[in-house]
């Protein structure tokens, strides 16, 4: 009994989760009488619009009204649109079915269901470290407090839709993002769908097609090396292109080289970075007495690679810098000489005295003067 009840709950949850994608297509005919065109359906995977007709017509024309009209014609109740027509559906899709040489037409609109402004907002994704991807979003401004969101994605039309395996949650346990591993960039756009569920009302879904290479933050160039010579003075800098999961052509990248003088970090403006199209650069302003800091980053050029600058490589220091060894050595020698001279003097002054070393020499007693003094003393005592 419990197993049956659990199965019913799962089925109900899935139906609630995917119900907006199966929202009915609402149509309105151009005739006062009942239209011969009925039961309009859309196969989003194959991009095929189909319907039933109570009369046989030789030619149909179908139009998807978007930013630009996309037309398709056929002699059966089926119109096929280019599969490359990547068209999000969360805002609704408007179709027109016309019968050639008649005034018969049918206007249809796919209208997603759900509570207004309950769909997620500010959806964005970024690929980093070659194969890792993070997607984040914000809850709909009018979504109920118990709304929970779920992300599904399809890397290409040939792949199956997959749910996020590692959600990013907020303090209330609501899914507000997803982390992906082992992501490979394909040439066609990938499809992302964020659906929601709530016990209070139906939640609108949000979907988007994204060209993955446009959201990739390129890794820094690898194997950066510097080889400098004194005569002639100069350096040859070499590196390898950043590693990606989908591009191996070295000509698909452009590089920015940043070299700064480490000895003068605050004097004047910093040197302007140099942009090159290959993996070798000759630094001609090299001075062996200076020390430099080198960084390199890359971006895409004429290929399916992000045209924004990627991450900087780890700083590399090169150059000898000023030779302080001789100056320091002479200073230490002078300091040692002064110490050798002053130390004995200080010790001598501390523990010895010139008076004790050169005390006065005893003199013989002057008898004449001594008698005079004695007589004077006697005379004084008599009085």
XYZ file of C-alpha atoms in Angstrom:
383
model
C 0.000 0.000 0.000
C 2.776 2.406 0.938
C 4.706 1.543 -2.221
C 1.625 2.259 -4.323
C 1.037 5.557 -2.536
C 4.682 6.545 -3.026
C 4.467 5.737 -6.742
C 1.336 7.889 -7.057
C 3.124 10.790 -5.344
C 6.112 10.506 -7.674
C 3.855 10.454 -10.745
C 1.946 13.476 -9.464
C 5.196 15.356 -8.777
C 6.528 14.628 -12.265
C 3.269 15.725 -13.862
C 3.372 18.941 -11.860
C 7.008 19.513 -12.758
C 6.612 19.074 -16.506
C 3.081 20.345 -16.928
C 4.056 23.830 -18.226
C 5.981 22.267 -21.123
C 2.834 20.454 -22.195
C 0.655 23.544 -22.019
C -1.981 23.559 -24.715
C -1.590 25.528 -27.916
C -4.438 27.974 -28.126
C -5.676 28.736 -31.651
C -8.136 31.088 -33.271
C -9.417 30.717 -36.856
C -9.925 33.515 -39.349
C -13.365 32.318 -40.424
C -16.720 32.765 -38.798
C -17.428 29.115 -39.489
C -15.523 26.304 -37.839
C -11.951 26.001 -39.149
C -10.952 22.813 -40.975
C -7.600 23.000 -39.147
C -7.766 21.383 -35.723
C -5.627 19.639 -33.096
C -2.452 21.728 -33.628
C 0.666 20.275 -31.975
C 4.352 21.155 -31.857
C 7.264 18.722 -31.550
C 9.938 20.899 -30.022
C 12.747 18.397 -30.442
C 12.165 18.008 -34.173
C 10.768 21.521 -34.602
C 7.708 20.149 -36.429
C 4.283 21.776 -36.370
C 1.445 19.367 -37.140
C -2.350 19.484 -37.240
C -5.413 17.705 -38.563
C -7.507 18.926 -41.488
C -11.069 18.000 -42.393
C -10.436 18.954 -46.026
C -7.651 18.101 -48.463
C -5.460 21.058 -49.385
C -2.495 20.982 -51.739
C -0.353 23.641 -50.123
C 0.154 24.941 -46.605
C 2.329 27.719 -45.268
C 3.460 27.921 -41.646
C 5.059 30.873 -39.924
C 6.683 31.233 -36.533
C 6.458 34.860 -35.500
C 9.468 35.846 -33.465
C 11.949 38.648 -33.841
C 12.033 37.585 -37.488
C 9.420 35.510 -39.292
C 10.396 31.938 -40.103
C 8.393 30.316 -42.904
C 7.891 26.727 -43.960
C 5.721 25.289 -46.737
C 4.387 21.785 -47.460
C 1.614 19.814 -49.107
C 0.610 17.897 -45.986
C -0.598 18.979 -42.532
C 2.971 19.128 -41.299
C 5.543 21.937 -41.350
C 9.186 21.438 -40.455
C 11.349 24.298 -39.266
C 15.149 24.310 -39.122
C 16.395 22.409 -36.085
C 18.978 25.188 -35.714
C 16.125 27.512 -34.797
C 16.920 27.783 -31.115
C 13.847 29.393 -29.659
C 13.136 29.679 -25.926
C 9.515 28.997 -25.036
C 9.002 30.599 -21.644
C 7.709 33.819 -23.244
C 5.367 31.965 -25.549
C 5.538 31.171 -29.270
C 3.136 32.461 -31.938
C 2.306 30.374 -35.036
C 0.304 31.095 -38.188
C -0.985 28.288 -40.421
C -2.282 29.351 -43.840
C -3.837 27.493 -46.761
C -2.524 28.724 -50.101
C -4.973 30.495 -52.433
C -7.684 30.634 -49.755
C -8.634 32.860 -46.903
C -8.268 29.983 -44.457
C -5.712 30.531 -41.704
C -5.242 29.734 -38.078
C -3.373 31.751 -35.473
C -1.995 29.699 -32.612
C 0.060 30.562 -29.546
C 1.933 28.354 -27.143
C 1.293 29.917 -23.744
C 3.164 28.455 -20.765
C 1.035 28.074 -17.671
C 1.800 29.051 -14.136
C 1.670 31.945 -11.725
C 2.920 35.231 -13.151
C 6.462 36.202 -12.150
C 7.036 32.881 -10.406
C 9.738 31.763 -12.846
C 13.386 32.227 -11.953
C 15.242 35.434 -12.809
C 18.831 36.415 -13.676
C 19.843 32.988 -15.002
C 23.525 32.751 -15.973
C 26.180 30.078 -16.475
C 29.964 30.103 -16.666
C 32.518 27.429 -17.632
C 35.930 27.449 -15.924
C 38.894 25.117 -15.430
C 38.185 23.585 -18.854
C 35.326 21.272 -17.847
C 33.541 22.754 -14.813
C 30.339 24.777 -15.139
C 28.294 26.772 -12.637
C 24.755 28.010 -13.273
C 22.963 30.363 -10.885
C 19.589 32.089 -10.706
C 17.289 33.997 -8.378
C 13.824 32.994 -7.260
C 10.845 34.585 -8.969
C 9.777 37.768 -7.237
C 6.217 36.512 -6.723
C 7.001 32.816 -6.244
C 5.497 31.215 -3.121
C 7.845 30.658 -0.220
C 7.810 26.872 -0.625
C 8.759 26.981 -4.325
C 11.544 24.594 -5.233
C 13.378 24.829 -8.551
C 14.907 22.087 -10.692
C 17.340 22.478 -13.567
C 17.462 20.266 -16.660
C 19.822 20.625 -19.561
C 20.545 19.077 -22.931
C 24.043 19.569 -24.294
C 22.973 18.858 -27.871
C 19.865 17.673 -29.668
C 21.309 14.166 -29.806
C 21.759 14.011 -26.028
C 19.122 13.223 -23.473
C 17.900 15.847 -21.022
C 19.559 15.465 -17.623
C 18.751 16.939 -14.246
C 21.362 18.721 -12.186
C 23.268 16.334 -9.930
C 24.742 18.908 -7.526
C 22.493 21.801 -6.591
C 23.649 25.028 -4.923
C 21.214 25.801 -2.102
C 20.467 28.938 -0.120
C 19.969 29.161 3.645
C 16.379 27.969 3.259
C 17.314 24.866 1.270
C 15.986 26.243 -2.010
C 17.916 25.321 -5.160
C 19.544 28.493 -6.458
C 22.223 27.069 -8.728
C 23.939 23.976 -10.055
C 27.500 22.693 -10.436
C 28.420 20.537 -13.412
C 31.484 18.361 -13.947
C 33.088 16.969 -17.099
C 31.332 19.442 -19.387
C 32.339 19.259 -23.043
C 31.691 22.190 -25.352
C 29.805 21.335 -28.548
C 29.332 23.418 -31.672
C 25.564 23.789 -31.332
C 23.686 25.542 -28.574
C 22.817 23.766 -25.341
C 19.332 23.886 -23.861
C 18.666 24.799 -20.216
C 15.310 24.512 -18.464
C 14.551 25.544 -14.888
C 11.187 24.344 -13.686
C 9.513 24.744 -10.336
C 6.922 23.256 -8.038
C 4.822 24.549 -5.167
C 1.876 23.201 -3.213
C 0.127 26.550 -3.543
C 0.198 27.187 -7.307
C 1.754 26.228 -10.609
C 5.188 27.712 -11.238
C 6.225 29.150 -14.579
C 9.287 27.639 -16.201
C 12.312 29.405 -17.674
C 14.346 28.096 -20.611
C 17.312 29.344 -22.597
C 19.677 28.238 -25.357
C 23.328 28.980 -24.695
C 26.399 28.660 -26.901
C 28.751 27.147 -24.356
C 31.981 28.485 -25.838
C 30.714 32.034 -25.237
C 30.512 31.493 -21.470
C 33.891 29.787 -21.066
C 36.582 31.580 -19.089
C 39.751 30.530 -20.890
C 42.468 28.917 -18.813
C 45.845 30.711 -18.871
C 48.475 29.805 -21.466
C 50.698 26.939 -20.333
C 54.441 26.208 -20.351
C 55.486 29.866 -20.288
C 59.286 30.150 -20.628
C 61.786 33.023 -20.920
C 65.257 32.767 -22.502
C 67.429 35.904 -22.212
C 70.852 36.781 -23.670
C 73.343 39.578 -22.842
C 74.845 40.176 -26.287
C 72.695 41.086 -27.997
C 70.459 42.023 -25.060
C 67.016 40.539 -25.452
C 64.632 37.773 -24.414
C 62.594 35.187 -26.304
C 59.312 34.351 -24.567
C 57.437 31.177 -25.542
C 54.256 29.463 -24.355
C 51.550 26.991 -25.300
C 47.862 27.792 -26.034
C 45.341 27.402 -23.210
C 43.841 23.957 -22.978
C 40.176 23.641 -23.960
C 37.837 20.714 -24.436
C 36.935 21.536 -28.036
C 39.711 23.503 -29.799
C 43.173 22.300 -30.796
C 43.973 24.802 -33.543
C 46.699 27.179 -32.348
C 45.506 29.859 -34.742
C 42.260 30.231 -32.787
C 43.872 32.335 -30.070
C 45.199 35.824 -29.501
C 47.500 36.689 -26.607
C 48.167 39.663 -24.377
C 51.638 39.960 -22.855
C 52.202 42.087 -19.769
C 55.805 42.811 -18.726
C 56.500 45.170 -15.821
C 59.773 46.406 -14.319
C 59.878 45.019 -10.798
C 62.430 47.609 -9.647
C 60.164 50.544 -10.575
C 56.622 49.455 -9.678
C 55.306 52.943 -8.866
C 57.245 55.255 -11.181
C 55.076 56.600 -13.968
C 52.509 54.552 -15.845
C 52.767 50.821 -16.266
C 53.960 49.460 -19.566
C 51.195 48.905 -22.103
C 50.462 45.200 -22.720
C 51.383 43.827 -26.122
C 48.972 41.777 -28.260
C 50.321 39.024 -30.521
C 48.791 36.253 -32.629
C 51.423 33.543 -32.149
C 53.059 31.738 -29.248
C 56.438 33.532 -29.430
C 57.404 37.053 -28.480
C 60.773 38.863 -28.588
C 61.302 41.301 -25.715
C 63.846 43.825 -26.989
C 63.854 46.321 -24.109
C 65.616 43.870 -21.865
C 68.213 45.213 -19.411
C 70.035 42.559 -17.456
C 70.425 44.904 -14.493
C 66.645 45.059 -14.095
C 64.196 42.444 -12.890
C 60.875 41.917 -14.705
C 57.489 40.290 -14.029
C 55.734 38.523 -16.918
C 52.045 37.501 -17.303
C 50.157 36.212 -20.361
C 46.474 35.623 -21.100
C 44.482 34.547 -24.143
C 41.194 35.030 -25.977
C 39.484 33.553 -29.009
C 40.064 34.738 -32.563
C 38.017 33.675 -35.599
C 36.970 30.380 -33.988
C 34.345 29.024 -31.620
C 36.280 30.429 -28.667
C 35.240 33.130 -26.232
C 36.474 36.512 -27.477
C 36.818 37.864 -23.922
C 40.211 37.754 -22.254
C 40.787 34.703 -20.058
C 42.779 34.217 -16.882
C 46.332 35.485 -16.436
C 49.174 33.020 -16.173
C 51.148 32.783 -12.946
C 53.683 35.687 -12.706
C 57.187 34.777 -13.851
C 60.206 36.818 -12.757
C 63.261 37.135 -15.004
C 66.387 39.353 -15.175
C 69.235 39.612 -12.688
C 68.261 42.876 -11.049
C 70.764 45.225 -9.410
C 73.935 43.599 -8.050
C 74.015 44.525 -4.407
C 76.633 41.912 -3.470
C 79.744 44.114 -3.851
C 78.211 47.052 -2.012
C 77.040 44.854 0.808
C 80.454 43.182 1.013
C 82.343 46.499 1.244
C 79.908 47.743 3.836
C 80.425 44.636 5.966
C 84.214 44.933 5.660
C 84.133 48.572 6.796
C 81.805 47.726 9.623
C 84.098 44.890 10.708
C 87.161 47.139 10.635
C 85.482 49.746 12.797
C 84.387 47.024 15.212
C 87.930 45.659 15.446
C 89.262 49.122 16.296
C 86.606 50.197 18.727
C 86.197 46.943 20.641
C 89.688 46.884 22.259
C 89.371 50.594 23.038
C 86.072 50.124 24.796
C 87.319 47.143 26.738
C 90.459 49.022 27.686
C 88.479 52.007 28.898
C 86.060 49.827 30.808
C 88.459 47.761 32.823
C 91.625 49.890 32.985
C 92.619 53.404 34.162
C 95.474 55.670 33.015
C 95.951 56.852 36.607
C 96.493 53.326 37.897
C 98.910 52.529 35.127
C 100.940 55.731 35.456
C 100.881 56.374 39.268
C 103.400 59.067 40.572
C 106.945 57.928 41.565
C 107.692 58.237 45.355
C 110.160 61.079 46.158
C 112.775 61.194 49.076
C 111.632 63.199 52.085
C 112.891 66.777 52.403
C 114.222 66.974 55.930
C 114.594 70.693 55.874
C 111.067 71.361 54.978
C 109.851 68.715 57.334
C 111.603 70.367 60.341
C 110.181 73.702 59.442
C 106.705 72.297 59.407
C 107.209 70.623 62.732
C 108.478 73.843 64.321
C 105.512 75.743 63.023
C 103.156 73.185 64.427
C 104.862 73.261 67.832
C 104.721 76.992 67.959
C 101.069 76.974 67.154
C 100.370 74.451 69.862
C 102.297 76.515 72.452
C 100.126 79.506 71.952
